[in-house]
Short mmCIF file of C-alpha atoms in Angstrom, two decimals:
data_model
loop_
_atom_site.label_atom_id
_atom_site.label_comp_id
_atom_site.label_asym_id
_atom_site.label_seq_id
_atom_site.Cartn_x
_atom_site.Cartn_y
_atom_site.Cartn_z
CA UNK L 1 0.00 0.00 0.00
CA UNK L 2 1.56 3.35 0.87
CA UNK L 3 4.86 3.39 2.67
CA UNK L 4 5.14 6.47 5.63
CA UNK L 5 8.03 8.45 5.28
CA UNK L 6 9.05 10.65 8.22
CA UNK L 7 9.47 14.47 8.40
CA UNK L 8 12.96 13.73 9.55
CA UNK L 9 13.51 11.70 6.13
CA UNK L 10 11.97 14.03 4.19
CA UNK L 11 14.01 16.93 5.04
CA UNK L 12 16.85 14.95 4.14
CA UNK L 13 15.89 13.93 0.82
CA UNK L 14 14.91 17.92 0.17
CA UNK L 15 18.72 18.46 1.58
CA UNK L 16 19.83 16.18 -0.58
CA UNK L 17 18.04 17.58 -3.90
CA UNK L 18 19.20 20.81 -3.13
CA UNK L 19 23.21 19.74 -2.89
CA UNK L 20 23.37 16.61 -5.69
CA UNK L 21 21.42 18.75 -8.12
CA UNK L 22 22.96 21.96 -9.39
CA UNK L 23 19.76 22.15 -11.81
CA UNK L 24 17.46 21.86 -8.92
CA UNK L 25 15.97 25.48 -8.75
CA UNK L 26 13.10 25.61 -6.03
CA UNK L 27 11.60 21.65 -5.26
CA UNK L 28 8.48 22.83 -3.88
CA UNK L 29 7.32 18.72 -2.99
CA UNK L 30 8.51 15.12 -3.33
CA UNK L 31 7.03 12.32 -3.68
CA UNK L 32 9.06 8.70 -3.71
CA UNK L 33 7.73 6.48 -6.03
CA UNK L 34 6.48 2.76 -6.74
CA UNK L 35 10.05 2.00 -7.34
CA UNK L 36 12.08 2.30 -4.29
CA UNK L 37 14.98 4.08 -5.97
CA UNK L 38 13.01 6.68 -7.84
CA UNK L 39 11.83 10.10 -6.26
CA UNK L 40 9.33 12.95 -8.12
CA UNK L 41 10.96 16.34 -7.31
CA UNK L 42 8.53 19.06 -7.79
CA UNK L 43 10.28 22.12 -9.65
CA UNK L 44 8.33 25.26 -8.77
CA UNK L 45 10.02 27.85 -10.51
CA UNK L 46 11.06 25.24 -13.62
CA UNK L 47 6.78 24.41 -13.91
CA UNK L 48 7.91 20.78 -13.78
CA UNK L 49 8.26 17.46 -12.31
CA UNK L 50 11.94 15.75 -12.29
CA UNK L 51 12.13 11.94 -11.97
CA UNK L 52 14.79 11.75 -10.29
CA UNK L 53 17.10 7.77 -9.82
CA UNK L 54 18.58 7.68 -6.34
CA UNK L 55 20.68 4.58 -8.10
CA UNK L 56 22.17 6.63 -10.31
CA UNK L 57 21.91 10.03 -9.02
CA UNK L 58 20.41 11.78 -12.23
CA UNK L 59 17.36 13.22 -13.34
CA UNK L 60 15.74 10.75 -15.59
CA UNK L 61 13.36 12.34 -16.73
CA UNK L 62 11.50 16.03 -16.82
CA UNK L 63 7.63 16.06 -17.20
CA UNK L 64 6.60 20.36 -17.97
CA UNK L 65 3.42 21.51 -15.87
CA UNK L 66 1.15 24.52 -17.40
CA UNK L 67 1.25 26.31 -14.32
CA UNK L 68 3.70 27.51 -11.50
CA UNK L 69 3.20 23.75 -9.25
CA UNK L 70 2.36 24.16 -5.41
CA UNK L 71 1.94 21.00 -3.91
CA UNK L 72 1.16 17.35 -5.54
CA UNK L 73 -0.02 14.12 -3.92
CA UNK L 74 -0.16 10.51 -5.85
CA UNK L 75 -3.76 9.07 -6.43
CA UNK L 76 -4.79 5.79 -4.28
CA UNK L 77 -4.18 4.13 -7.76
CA UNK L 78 -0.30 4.97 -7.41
CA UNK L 79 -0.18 6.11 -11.48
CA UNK L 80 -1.70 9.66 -11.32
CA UNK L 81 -0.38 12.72 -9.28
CA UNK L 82 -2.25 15.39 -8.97
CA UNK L 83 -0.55 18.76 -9.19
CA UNK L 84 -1.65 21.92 -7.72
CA UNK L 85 -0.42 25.46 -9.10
CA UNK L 86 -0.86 28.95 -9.71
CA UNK L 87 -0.33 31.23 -12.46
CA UNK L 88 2.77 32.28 -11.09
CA UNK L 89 3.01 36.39 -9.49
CA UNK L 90 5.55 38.85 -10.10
CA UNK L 91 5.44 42.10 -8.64
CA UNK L 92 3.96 43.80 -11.59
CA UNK L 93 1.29 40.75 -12.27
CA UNK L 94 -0.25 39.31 -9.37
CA UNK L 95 -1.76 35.81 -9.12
CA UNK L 96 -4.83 35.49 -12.00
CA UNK L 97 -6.04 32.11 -11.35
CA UNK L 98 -5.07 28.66 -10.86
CA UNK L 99 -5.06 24.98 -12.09
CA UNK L 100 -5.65 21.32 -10.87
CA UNK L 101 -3.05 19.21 -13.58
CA UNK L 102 -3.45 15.27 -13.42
CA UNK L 103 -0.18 13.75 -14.56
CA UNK L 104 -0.25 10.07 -15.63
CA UNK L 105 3.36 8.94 -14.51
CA UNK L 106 3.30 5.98 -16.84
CA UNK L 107 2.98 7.81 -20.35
CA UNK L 108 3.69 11.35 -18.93
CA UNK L 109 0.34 13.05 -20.62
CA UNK L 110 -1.01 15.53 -18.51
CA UNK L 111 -4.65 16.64 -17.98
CA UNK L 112 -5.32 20.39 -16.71
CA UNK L 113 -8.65 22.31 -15.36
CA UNK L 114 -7.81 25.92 -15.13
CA UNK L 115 -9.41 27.74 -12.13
CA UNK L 116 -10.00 31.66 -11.38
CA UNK L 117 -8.48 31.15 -8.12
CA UNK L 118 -5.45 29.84 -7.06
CA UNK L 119 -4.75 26.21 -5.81
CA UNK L 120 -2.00 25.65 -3.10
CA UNK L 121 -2.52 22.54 -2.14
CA UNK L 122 -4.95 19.52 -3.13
CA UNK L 123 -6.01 16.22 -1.89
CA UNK L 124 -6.62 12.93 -2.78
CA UNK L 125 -8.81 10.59 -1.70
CA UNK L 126 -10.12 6.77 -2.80
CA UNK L 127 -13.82 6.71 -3.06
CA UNK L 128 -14.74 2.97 -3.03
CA UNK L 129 -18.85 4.06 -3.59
#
């Protein structure tokens, strides 16, 4: 099922990011995946997800968001994540709206609903009804 990782182990892992990877610019999550060896680094100011191989150290692969990402959490099904962002705000253009992006980790498409707020955060949950 889903494996508990501690704060402790997290901040590590974010430590981690932000030493091995000079082209890590702001990891605003991760998430470790169905692999044991593979992480997804949330890029906020890059609008992406990295896939990053703790075996060999490297990004794998790079998976471009729409929107500036906030926060993401998998789906109970363990192939989606669900990716919550803003339009991004600069001093001169504040935040116009928002989007919910559904990224299927095993072909890398990506689904977005645009919103005209601004999503920070989103959760998941399995509805069995």
């Amino acid at each position: 099922m889903y494996r508990t990782v501690s704060p402790a182990v997290l901040f590590l892992l974010f430590v981690f990011c932000r030493t091995a990877l000079p082209q890590t610019l702001a990891p605003a999550d991760i998430l470790s995946g169905n692999e044991p060896d593979i992480l997804y680094i949330l890029e906020h100011d890059a609008c992406r997800i990295d896939v990053f191989s703790t075996k060999s150290n490297k990004v794998i692969k790079n998976i471009p968001l729409p929107c500036k990402p906030e926060r993401m959490r998998w789906f109970p099904d363990k192939k989606h994540i669900a990716v919550a962002g803003t339009a991004g705000s600069t001093v001169s253009r504040p935040l116009t709206g928002g989007s919910l992006t559904v990224v299927d980790i095993r072909t890398n498409s990506v689904s977005t609903v645009r919103f005209g707020c601004s999503l920070f955060d989103v959760a998941v949950r399995y509805d069995a009804g």
